[in-house]
mmCIF file of C-alpha atoms in Angstrom:
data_model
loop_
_atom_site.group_PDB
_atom_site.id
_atom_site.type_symbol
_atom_site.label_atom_id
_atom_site.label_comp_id
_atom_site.label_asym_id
_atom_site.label_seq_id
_atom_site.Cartn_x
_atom_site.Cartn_y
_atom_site.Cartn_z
ATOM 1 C CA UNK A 92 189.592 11.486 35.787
ATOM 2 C CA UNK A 93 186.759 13.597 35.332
ATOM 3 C CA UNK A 94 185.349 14.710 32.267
ATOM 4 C CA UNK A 95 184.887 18.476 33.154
ATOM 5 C CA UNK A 96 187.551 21.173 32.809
ATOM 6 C CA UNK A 97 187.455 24.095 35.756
ATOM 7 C CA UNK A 98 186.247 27.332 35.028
ATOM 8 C CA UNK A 99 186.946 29.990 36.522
ATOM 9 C CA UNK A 100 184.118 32.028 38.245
ATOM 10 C CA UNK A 101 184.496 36.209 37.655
ATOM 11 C CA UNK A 102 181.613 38.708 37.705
ATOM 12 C CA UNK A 103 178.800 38.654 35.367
ATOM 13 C CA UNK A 104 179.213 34.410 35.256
ATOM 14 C CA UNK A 105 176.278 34.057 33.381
ATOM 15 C CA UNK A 106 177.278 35.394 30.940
ATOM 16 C CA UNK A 107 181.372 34.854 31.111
ATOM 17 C CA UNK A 108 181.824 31.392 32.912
ATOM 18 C CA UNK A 109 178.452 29.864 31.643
ATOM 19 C CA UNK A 110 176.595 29.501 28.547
ATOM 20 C CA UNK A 111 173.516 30.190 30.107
ATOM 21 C CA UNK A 112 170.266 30.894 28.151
ATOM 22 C CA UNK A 113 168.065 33.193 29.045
ATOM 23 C CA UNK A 114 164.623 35.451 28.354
ATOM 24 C CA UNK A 115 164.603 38.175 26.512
ATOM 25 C CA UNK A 116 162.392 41.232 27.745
ATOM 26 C CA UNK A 117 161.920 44.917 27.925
ATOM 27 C CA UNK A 118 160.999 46.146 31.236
ATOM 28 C CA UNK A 119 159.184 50.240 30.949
ATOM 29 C CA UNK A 120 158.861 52.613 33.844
ATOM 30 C CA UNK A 121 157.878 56.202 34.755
ATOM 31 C CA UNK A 122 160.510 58.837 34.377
ATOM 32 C CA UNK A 123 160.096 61.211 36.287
ATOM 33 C CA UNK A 124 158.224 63.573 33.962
ATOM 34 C CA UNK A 125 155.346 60.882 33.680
ATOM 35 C CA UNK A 126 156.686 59.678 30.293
ATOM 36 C CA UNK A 127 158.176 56.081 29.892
ATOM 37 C CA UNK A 128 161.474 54.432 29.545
ATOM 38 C CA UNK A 129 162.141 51.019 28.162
ATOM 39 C CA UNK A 130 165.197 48.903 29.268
ATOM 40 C CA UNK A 131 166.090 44.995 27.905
ATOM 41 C CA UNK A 132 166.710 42.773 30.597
ATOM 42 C CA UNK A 133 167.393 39.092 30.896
ATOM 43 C CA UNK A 134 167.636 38.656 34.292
ATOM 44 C CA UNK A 135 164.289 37.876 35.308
ATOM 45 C CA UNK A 136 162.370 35.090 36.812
ATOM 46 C CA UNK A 137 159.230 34.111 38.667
ATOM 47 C CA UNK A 138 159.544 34.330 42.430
ATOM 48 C CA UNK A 139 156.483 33.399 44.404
ATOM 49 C CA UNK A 140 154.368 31.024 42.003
ATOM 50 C CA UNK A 141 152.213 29.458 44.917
ATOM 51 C CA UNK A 142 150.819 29.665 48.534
ATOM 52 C CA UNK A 143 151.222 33.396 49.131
ATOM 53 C CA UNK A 144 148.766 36.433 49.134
ATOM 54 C CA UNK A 145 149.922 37.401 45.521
ATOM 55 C CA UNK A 146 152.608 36.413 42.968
ATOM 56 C CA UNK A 147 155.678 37.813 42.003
ATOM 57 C CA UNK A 148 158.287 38.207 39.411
ATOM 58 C CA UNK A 149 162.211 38.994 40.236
ATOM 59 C CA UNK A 150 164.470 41.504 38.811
ATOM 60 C CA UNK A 151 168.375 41.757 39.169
ATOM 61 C CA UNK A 152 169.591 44.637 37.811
ATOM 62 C CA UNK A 153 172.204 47.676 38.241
ATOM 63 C CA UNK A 154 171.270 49.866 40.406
ATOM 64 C CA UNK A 155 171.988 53.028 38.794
ATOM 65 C CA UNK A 156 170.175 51.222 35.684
ATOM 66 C CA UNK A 157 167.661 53.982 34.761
ATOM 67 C CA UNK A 158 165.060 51.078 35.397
ATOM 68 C CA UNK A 159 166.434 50.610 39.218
ATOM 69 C CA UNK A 160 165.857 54.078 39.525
ATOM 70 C CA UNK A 161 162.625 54.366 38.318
ATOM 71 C CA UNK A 162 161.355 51.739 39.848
ATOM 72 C CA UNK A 163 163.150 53.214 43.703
ATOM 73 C CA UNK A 164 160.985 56.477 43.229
ATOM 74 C CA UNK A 165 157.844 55.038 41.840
ATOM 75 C CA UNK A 166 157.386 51.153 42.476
ATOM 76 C CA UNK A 167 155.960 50.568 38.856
ATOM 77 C CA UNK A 168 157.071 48.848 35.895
ATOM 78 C CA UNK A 169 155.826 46.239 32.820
ATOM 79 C CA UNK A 170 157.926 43.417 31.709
ATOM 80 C CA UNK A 171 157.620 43.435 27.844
ATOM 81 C CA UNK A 172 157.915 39.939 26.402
ATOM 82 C CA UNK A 173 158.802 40.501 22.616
ATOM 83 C CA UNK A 174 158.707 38.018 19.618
ATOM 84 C CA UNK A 175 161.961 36.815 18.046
ATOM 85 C CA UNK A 176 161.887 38.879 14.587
ATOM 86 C CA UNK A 177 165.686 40.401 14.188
ATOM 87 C CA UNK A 178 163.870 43.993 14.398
ATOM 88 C CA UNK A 179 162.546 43.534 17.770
ATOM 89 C CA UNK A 180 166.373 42.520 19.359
ATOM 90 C CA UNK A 181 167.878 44.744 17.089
ATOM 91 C CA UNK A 182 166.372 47.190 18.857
ATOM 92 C CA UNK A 183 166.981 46.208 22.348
ATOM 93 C CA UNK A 184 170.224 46.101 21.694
ATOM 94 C CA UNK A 185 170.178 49.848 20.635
ATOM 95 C CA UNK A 186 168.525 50.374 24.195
ATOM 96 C CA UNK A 187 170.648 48.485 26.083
ATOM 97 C CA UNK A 188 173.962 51.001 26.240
ATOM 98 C CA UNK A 189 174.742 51.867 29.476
ATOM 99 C CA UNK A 190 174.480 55.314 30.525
ATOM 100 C CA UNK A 191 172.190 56.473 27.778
ATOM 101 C CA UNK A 192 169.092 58.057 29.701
ATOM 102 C CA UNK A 193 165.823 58.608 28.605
ATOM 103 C CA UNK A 194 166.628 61.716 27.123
ATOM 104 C CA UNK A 195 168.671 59.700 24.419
ATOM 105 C CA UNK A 196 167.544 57.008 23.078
ATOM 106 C CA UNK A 197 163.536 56.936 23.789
ATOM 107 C CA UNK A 198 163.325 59.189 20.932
ATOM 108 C CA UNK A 199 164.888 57.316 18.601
ATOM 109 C CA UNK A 200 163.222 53.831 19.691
ATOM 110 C CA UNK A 201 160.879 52.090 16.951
ATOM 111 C CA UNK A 202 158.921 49.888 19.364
ATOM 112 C CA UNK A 203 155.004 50.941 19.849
ATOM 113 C CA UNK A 204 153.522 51.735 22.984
ATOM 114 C CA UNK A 205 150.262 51.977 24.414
ATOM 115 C CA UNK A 206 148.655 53.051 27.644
ATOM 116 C CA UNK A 207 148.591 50.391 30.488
ATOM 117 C CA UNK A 208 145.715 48.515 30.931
ATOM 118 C CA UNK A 209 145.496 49.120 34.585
ATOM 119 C CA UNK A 210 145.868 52.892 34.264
ATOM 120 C CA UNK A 211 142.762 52.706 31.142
ATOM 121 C CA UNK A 212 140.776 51.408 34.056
ATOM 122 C CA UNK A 213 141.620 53.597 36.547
ATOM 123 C CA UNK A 214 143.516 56.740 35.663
ATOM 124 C CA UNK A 215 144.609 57.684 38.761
ATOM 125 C CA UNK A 216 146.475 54.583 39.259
ATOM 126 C CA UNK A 217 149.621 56.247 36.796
ATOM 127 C CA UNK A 218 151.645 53.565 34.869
ATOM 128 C CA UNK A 219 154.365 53.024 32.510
ATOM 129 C CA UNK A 220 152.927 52.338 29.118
ATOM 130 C CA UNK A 221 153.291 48.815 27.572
ATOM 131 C CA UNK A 222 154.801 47.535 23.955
ATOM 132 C CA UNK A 223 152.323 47.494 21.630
ATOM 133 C CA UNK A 224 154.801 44.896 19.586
ATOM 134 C CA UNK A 225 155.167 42.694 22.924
ATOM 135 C CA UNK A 226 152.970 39.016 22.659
ATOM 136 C CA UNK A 227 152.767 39.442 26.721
ATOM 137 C CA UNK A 228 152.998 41.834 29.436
ATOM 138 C CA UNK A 229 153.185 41.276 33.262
ATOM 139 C CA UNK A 230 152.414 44.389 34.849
ATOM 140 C CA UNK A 231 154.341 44.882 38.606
ATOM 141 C CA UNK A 232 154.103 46.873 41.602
ATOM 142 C CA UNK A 233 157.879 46.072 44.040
ATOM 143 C CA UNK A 234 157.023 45.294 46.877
ATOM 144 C CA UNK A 235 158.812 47.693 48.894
ATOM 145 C CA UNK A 236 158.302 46.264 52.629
ATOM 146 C CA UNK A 237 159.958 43.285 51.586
ATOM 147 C CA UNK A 238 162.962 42.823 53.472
ATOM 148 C CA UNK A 239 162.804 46.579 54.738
ATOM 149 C CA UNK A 240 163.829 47.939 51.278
ATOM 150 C CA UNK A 241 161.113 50.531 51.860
ATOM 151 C CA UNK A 242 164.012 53.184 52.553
ATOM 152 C CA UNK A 243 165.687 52.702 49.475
ATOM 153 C CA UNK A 244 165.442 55.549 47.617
ATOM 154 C CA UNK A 245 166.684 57.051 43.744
ATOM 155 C CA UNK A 246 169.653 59.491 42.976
ATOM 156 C CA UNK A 247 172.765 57.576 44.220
ATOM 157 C CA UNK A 248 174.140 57.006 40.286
ATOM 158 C CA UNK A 249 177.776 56.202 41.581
ATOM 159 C CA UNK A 250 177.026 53.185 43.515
ATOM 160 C CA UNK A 251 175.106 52.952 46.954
ATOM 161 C CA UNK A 252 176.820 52.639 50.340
ATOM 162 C CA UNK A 253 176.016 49.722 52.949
ATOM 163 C CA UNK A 254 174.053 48.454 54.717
ATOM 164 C CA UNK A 255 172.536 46.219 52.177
ATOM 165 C CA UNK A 256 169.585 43.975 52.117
ATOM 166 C CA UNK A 257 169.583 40.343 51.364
ATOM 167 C CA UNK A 258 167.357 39.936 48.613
ATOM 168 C CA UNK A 259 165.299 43.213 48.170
ATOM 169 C CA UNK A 260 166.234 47.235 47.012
ATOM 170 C CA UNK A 261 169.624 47.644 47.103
ATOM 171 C CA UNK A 262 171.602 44.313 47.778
ATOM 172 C CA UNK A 263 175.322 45.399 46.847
ATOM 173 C CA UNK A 264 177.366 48.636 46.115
ATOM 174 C CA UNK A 265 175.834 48.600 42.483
ATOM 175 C CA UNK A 266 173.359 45.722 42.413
ATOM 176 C CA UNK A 267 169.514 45.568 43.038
ATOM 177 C CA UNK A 268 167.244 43.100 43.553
ATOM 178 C CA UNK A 269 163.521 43.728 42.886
ATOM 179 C CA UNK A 270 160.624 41.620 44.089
ATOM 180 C CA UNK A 271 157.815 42.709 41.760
ATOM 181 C CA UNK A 272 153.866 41.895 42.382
ATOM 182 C CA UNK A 273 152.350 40.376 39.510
ATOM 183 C CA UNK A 274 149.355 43.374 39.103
ATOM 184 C CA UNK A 275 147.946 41.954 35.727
ATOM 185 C CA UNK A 276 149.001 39.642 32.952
ATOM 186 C CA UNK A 277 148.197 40.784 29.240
ATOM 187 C CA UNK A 278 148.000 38.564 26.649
ATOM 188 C CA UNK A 279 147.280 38.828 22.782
ATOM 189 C CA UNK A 280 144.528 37.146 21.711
ATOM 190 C CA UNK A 281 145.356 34.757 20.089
ATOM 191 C CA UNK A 282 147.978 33.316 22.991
ATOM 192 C CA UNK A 283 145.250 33.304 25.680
ATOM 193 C CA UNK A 284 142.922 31.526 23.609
ATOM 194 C CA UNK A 285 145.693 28.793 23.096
ATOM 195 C CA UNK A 286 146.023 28.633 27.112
ATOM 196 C CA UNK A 287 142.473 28.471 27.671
ATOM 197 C CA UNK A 288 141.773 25.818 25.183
ATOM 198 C CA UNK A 289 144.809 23.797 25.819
ATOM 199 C CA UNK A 290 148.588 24.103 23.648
ATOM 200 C CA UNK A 291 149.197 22.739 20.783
ATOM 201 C CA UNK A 292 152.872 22.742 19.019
ATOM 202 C CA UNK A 293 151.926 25.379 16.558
ATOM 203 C CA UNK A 294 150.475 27.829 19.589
ATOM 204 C CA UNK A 295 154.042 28.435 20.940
ATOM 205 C CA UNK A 296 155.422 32.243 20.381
ATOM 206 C CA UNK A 297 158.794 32.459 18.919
ATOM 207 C CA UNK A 298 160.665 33.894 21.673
ATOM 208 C CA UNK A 299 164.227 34.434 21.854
ATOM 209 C CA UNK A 300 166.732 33.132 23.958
ATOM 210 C CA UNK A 301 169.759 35.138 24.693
ATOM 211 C CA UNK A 302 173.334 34.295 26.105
ATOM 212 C CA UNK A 303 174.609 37.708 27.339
ATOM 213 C CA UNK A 304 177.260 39.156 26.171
ATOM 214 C CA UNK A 305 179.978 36.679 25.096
ATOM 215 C CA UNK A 306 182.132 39.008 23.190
ATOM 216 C CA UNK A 307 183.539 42.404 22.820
ATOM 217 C CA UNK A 308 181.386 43.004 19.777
ATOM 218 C CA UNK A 309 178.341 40.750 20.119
ATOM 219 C CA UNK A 310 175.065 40.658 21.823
ATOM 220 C CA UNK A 311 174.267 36.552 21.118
ATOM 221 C CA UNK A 312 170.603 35.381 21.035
ATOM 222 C CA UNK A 313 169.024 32.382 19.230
ATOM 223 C CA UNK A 314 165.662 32.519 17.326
ATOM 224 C CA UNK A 315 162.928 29.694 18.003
ATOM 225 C CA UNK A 316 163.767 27.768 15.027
ATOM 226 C CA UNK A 317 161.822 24.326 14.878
ATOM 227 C CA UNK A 318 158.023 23.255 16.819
ATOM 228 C CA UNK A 319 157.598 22.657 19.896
ATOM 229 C CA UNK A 320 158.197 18.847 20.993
ATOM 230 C CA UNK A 321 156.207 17.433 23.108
ATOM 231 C CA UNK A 322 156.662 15.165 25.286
ATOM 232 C CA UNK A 323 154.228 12.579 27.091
ATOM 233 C CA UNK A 324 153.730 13.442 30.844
ATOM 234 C CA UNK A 325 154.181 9.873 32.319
ATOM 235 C CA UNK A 326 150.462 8.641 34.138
ATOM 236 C CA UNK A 327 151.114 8.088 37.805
ATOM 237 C CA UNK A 328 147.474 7.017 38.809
ATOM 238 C CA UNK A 329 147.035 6.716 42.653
ATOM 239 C CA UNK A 330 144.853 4.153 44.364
ATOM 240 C CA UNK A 331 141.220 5.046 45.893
ATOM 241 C CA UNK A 332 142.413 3.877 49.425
ATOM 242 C CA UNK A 333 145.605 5.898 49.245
ATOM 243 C CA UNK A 334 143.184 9.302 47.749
ATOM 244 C CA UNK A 335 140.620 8.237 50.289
ATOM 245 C CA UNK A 336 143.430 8.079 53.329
ATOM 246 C CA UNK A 337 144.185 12.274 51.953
ATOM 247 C CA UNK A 338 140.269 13.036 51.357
ATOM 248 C CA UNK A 339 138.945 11.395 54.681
ATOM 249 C CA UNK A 340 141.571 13.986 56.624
ATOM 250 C CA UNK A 341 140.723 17.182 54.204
ATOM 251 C CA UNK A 342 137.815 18.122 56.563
ATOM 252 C CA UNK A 343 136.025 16.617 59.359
ATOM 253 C CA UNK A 344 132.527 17.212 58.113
ATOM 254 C CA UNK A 345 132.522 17.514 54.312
ATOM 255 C CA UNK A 346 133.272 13.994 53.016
ATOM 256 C CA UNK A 347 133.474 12.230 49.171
ATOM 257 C CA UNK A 348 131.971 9.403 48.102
ATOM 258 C CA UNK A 349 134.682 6.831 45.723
ATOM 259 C CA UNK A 350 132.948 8.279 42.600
ATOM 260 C CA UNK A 351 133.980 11.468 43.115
ATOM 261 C CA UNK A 352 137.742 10.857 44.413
ATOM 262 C CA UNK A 353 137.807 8.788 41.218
ATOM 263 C CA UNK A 354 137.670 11.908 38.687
ATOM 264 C CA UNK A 355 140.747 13.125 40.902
ATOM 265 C CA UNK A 356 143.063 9.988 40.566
ATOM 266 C CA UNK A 357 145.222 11.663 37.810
ATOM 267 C CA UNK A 358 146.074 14.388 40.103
ATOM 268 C CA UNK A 359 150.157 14.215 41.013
ATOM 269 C CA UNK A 360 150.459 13.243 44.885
ATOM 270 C CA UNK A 361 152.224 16.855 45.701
ATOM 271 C CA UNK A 362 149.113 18.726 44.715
ATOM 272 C CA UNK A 363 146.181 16.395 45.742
ATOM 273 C CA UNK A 364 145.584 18.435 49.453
ATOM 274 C CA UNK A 365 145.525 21.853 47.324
ATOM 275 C CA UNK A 366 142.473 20.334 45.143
ATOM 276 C CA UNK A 367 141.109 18.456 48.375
ATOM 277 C CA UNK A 368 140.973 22.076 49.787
ATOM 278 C CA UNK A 369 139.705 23.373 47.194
ATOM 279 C CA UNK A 370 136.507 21.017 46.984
ATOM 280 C CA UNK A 371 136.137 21.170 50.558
ATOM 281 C CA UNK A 372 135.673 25.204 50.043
ATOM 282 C CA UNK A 373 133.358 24.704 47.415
ATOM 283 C CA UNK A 374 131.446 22.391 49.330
ATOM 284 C CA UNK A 375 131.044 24.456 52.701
ATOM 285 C CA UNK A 376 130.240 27.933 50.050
ATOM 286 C CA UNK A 377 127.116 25.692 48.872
ATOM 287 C CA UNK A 378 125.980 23.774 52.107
ATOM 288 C CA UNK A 379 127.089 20.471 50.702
ATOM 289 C CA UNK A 380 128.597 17.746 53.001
ATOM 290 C CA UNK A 381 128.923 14.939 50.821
ATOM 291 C CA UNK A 382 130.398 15.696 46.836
ATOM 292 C CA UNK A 383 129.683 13.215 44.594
ATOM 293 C CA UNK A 384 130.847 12.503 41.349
ATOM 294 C CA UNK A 385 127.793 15.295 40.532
ATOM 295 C CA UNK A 386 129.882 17.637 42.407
ATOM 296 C CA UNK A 387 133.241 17.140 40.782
ATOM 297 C CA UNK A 388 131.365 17.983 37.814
ATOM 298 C CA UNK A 389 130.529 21.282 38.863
ATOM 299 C CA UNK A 390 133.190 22.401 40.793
ATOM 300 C CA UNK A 391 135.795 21.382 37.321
ATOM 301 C CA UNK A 392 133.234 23.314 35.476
ATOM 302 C CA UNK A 393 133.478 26.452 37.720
ATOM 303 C CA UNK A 394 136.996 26.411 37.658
ATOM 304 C CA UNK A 395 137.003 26.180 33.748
ATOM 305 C CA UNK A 396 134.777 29.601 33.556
ATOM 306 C CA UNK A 397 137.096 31.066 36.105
ATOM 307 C CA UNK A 398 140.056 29.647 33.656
ATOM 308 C CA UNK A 399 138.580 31.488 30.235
ATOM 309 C CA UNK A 400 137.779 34.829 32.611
ATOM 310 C CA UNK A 401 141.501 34.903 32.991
#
């Protein structure tokens, strides 16, 4: 007899069949008249984290969504990641009706803004401005060619006939899909100097974690309301002969001596080759066909300044 009852599965399960937690952001594009629109959205995730020519965020959203629409006709947008305090998702909730344009309720919206980095450097490149309140922004340019979504295009408000893509633009009759290249990441201060020096409990932003809507009457999110626990990564050290068996097939000319491979035993088995490759790069940059424990030295040293540049 199992333990579980069945649910039934309807639209929106997420949010109706699951209790499913869940970021809490505000995404702002480029109306049309070059001034900005802010939407909260929860549906968002990282999509390409590793071994591609850039990284990438993903967006589900309607796609007569004022966002959708703004991001069909310009290709531009900032995910907003705000703090927990009950003014911040107040006020996402008060921008979250649907239907209400731009017109309506950016007027009447309390959160700051301020230009876009990327645009500060180079006005020509024209952005959507960023919250001024948020502790982090990722700014995003879709990626249009992406599953030939390139042809997708704004002003169909009452749903969008097929044919549909698979995983890019327009997916469904009112659902889109948006695969969104990581352009910048902005950080306050005092957040990237936590990442660069290394976490501790008390570093953590509160940031809330919402469960959709599970009710006629209320949008349900929970506050970060203890520290951060942490919890021991368990030390699977590999052998020298099995890190020498990876390093002696990394390259046939550069080649490490056991001192060096030793100051790389920690590494986890899935991601030795990337740092193999990674030395072996180094090494051919600077003439160098044997690295030494000397080496190692320098090449975890470079990759610290690169680390703090970030």
């Amino acid at each position: 007899m199992s333990s579980f009852t069945d649910l039934r599965v309807v639209d929106n399960f997420y949010q109706t069949s699951l209790f499913f937690p869940m970021p809490t952001v505000v995404i702002s594009t480029l109306c049309e008249d070059g001034s900005t629109s802010l939407g909260p959205y929860s549906l968002v995730q990282p999509y390409y984290v590793a071994g591609k020519d850039f990284y990438a965020m993903l967006l589900s959203c309607r796609n007569s969504s004022n966002t959708a629409q703004h991001i069909l006709r310009t290709g531009k947008c900032a995910i907003n990641f705000i703090t927990d305090e009950p003014k911040y998702f107040k006020e996402c909730v008060k921008l979250s009706w649907p239907g209400d344009t731009p017109a309506d309720k950016m007027p009447k919206c309390a959160f700051r803004l301020e230009k876009s980095l990327i645009e500060e450097k180079d006005p020509a490149d024209k952005r959507p401005m960023v919250l001024s309140d948020a502790m982090q922004v990722i700014e995003c340019t879709w990626v249009r060619e992406l599953d030939g979504a390139q042809n997708d295009k704004p002003g169909e408000l009452n749903g969008y006939e097929p044919p549909y893509h698979d995983f890019n633009g327009i997916t469904s009759k009112f659902g889109a899909h948006f695969i969104l290249k990581i352009d910048k990441i902005l950080m306050k201060q005092q957040y990237a100097d936590a990442i660069i020096r290394g976490v501790t409990a008390k570093d953590f932003p509160n940031l809330p974690v919402d469960y959709g809507y599970r009710d006629s009457k209320n949008f349900w999110y929970h506050r970060k309301a203890w520290r951060m626990r942490a919890e021991l990564l368990p030390m699977r050290e590999a052998s020298l002969e099995s890190v020498r068996y990876a390093a002696d097939r990394a390259d046939d000319k550069v080649k490490f001596t056991d001192d060096a491979l030793k100051t790389i035993l920690n590494v986890p088995r899935v991601f030795l080759p990337l740092v193999l490759k990674g030395c072996v790069d180094w090494a051919k940059e600077n003439n160098v066909e044997i690295i030494t424990e000397k080496e190692m030295k320098i090449i975890n040293d470079k990759r610290a300044r690169e680390k703090e540049k970030k």
